[in-house]
Coordinates of C-alpha atoms in Angstrom, one line a residue:
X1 CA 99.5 94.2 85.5
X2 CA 97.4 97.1 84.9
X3 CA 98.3 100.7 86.6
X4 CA 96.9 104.1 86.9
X5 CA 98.6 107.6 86.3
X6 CA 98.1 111.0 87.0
X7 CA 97.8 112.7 83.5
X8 CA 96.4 116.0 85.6
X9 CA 96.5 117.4 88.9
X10 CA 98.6 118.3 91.6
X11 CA 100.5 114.8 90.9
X12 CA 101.5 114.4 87.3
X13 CA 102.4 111.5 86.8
X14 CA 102.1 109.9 89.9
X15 CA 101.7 105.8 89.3
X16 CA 100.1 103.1 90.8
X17 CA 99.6 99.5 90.2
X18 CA 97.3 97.8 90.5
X19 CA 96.5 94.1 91.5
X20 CA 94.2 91.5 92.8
X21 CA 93.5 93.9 96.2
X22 CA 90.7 96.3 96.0
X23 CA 92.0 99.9 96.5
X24 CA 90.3 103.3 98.2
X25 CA 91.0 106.5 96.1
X26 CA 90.3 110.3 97.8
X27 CA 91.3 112.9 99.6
X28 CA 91.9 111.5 102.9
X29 CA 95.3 109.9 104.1
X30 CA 94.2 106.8 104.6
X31 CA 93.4 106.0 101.0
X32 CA 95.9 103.9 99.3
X33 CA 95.4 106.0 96.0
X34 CA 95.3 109.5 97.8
X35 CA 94.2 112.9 95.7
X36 CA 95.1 116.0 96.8
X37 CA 92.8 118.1 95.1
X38 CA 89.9 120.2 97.5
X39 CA 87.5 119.0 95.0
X40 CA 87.8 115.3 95.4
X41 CA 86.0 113.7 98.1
X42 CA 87.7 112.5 101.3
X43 CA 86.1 108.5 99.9
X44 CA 85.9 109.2 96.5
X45 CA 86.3 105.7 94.8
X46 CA 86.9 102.1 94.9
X47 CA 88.7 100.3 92.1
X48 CA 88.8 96.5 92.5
X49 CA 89.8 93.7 90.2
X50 CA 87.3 91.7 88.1
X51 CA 87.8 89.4 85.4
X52 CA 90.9 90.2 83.7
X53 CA 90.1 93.9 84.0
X54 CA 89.3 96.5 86.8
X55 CA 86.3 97.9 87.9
X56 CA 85.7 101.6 89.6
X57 CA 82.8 102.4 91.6
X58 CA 82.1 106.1 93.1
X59 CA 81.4 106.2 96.6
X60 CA 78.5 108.8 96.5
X61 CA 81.4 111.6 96.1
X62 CA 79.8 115.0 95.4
X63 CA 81.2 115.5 92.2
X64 CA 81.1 112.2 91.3
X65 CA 83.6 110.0 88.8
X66 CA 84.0 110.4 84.9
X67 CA 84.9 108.2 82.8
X68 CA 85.8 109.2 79.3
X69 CA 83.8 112.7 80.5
X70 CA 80.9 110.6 81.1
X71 CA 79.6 110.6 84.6
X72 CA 79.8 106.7 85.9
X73 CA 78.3 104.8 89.4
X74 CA 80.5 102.0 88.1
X75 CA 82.2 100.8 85.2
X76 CA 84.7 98.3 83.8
X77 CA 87.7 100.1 82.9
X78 CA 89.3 99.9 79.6
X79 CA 92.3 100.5 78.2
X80 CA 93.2 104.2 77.9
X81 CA 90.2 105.0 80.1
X82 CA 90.7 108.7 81.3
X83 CA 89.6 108.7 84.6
X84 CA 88.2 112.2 86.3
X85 CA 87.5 113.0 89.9
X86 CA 87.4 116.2 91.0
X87 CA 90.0 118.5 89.2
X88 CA 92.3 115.3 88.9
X89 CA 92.5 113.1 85.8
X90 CA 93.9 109.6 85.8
X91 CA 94.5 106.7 82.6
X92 CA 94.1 103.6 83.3
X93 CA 96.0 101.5 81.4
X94 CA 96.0 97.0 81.3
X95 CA 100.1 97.7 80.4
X96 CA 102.6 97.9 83.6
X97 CA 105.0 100.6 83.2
X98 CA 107.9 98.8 84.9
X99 CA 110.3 102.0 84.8
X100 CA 107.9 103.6 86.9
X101 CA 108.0 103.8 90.7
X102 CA 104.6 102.3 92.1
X103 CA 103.0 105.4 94.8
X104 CA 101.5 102.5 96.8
X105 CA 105.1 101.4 97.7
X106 CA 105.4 105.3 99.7
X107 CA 101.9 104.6 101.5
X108 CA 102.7 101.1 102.3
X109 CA 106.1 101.6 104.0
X110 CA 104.4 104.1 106.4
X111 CA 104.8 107.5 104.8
X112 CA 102.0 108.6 106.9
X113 CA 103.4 112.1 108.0
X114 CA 104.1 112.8 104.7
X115 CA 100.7 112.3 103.1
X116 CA 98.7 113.9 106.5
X117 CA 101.0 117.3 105.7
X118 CA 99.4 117.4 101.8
X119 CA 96.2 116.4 103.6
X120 CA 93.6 119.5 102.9
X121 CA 91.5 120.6 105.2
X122 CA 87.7 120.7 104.7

């Protein structure tokens, strides 16, 4: 199963699989994959599954999503993708990383407090 990780940011090394469910990335707490970084848009990004692969498309965020320092509307990950929003960088990789705890399991089992207190204001 593929997964994301923070490789920069205010969450190095935060991980999150991903599956068949289409997921919301940004600054605001109610995005499964949630960025804490004043330059990422509150809906920044969507990634959902096609094919055998994943697919991200930017949600008109105002500094928009890079793949590979490329700006992209939407794009079929790859392997080792580096993923930029913002100030925050993320890899996609098609490899789970089993050791890892998943960050979607925290935001599933109703962390909400916890995410609305790194919630930043703008």
């Amino acid at each position: 199963m593929a997964c994301l990780i923070i490789t920069k940011g205010e969450d190095v090394g935060k991980y999150y699989q991903l599956g068949n469910r289409t997921l919301a990335g940004g600054r605001d707490p109610a995005r499964e994959i949630q960025i804490v970084d004043a330059t990422v848009s509150r809906k920044h990004f969507l990634i959902r599954k096609e094919g055998d692969g994943h697919v991200i498309v930017e949600l008109k965020a105002k500094n928009g999503v890079y793949i590979n320092g490329q700006r992209c509307a939407q794009k079929l990950l790859a392997d080792g993708d580096e993923i930029r929003v913002g100030n925050t960088v993320l890899t996609y990789y098609l490899a789970d990383q089993p050791d890892r705890t998943n960050a979607l399991n925290q935001y599933r089992m109703g962390q909400r407090e916890l995410r609305e207190d790194r919630t930043l204001s703008e």
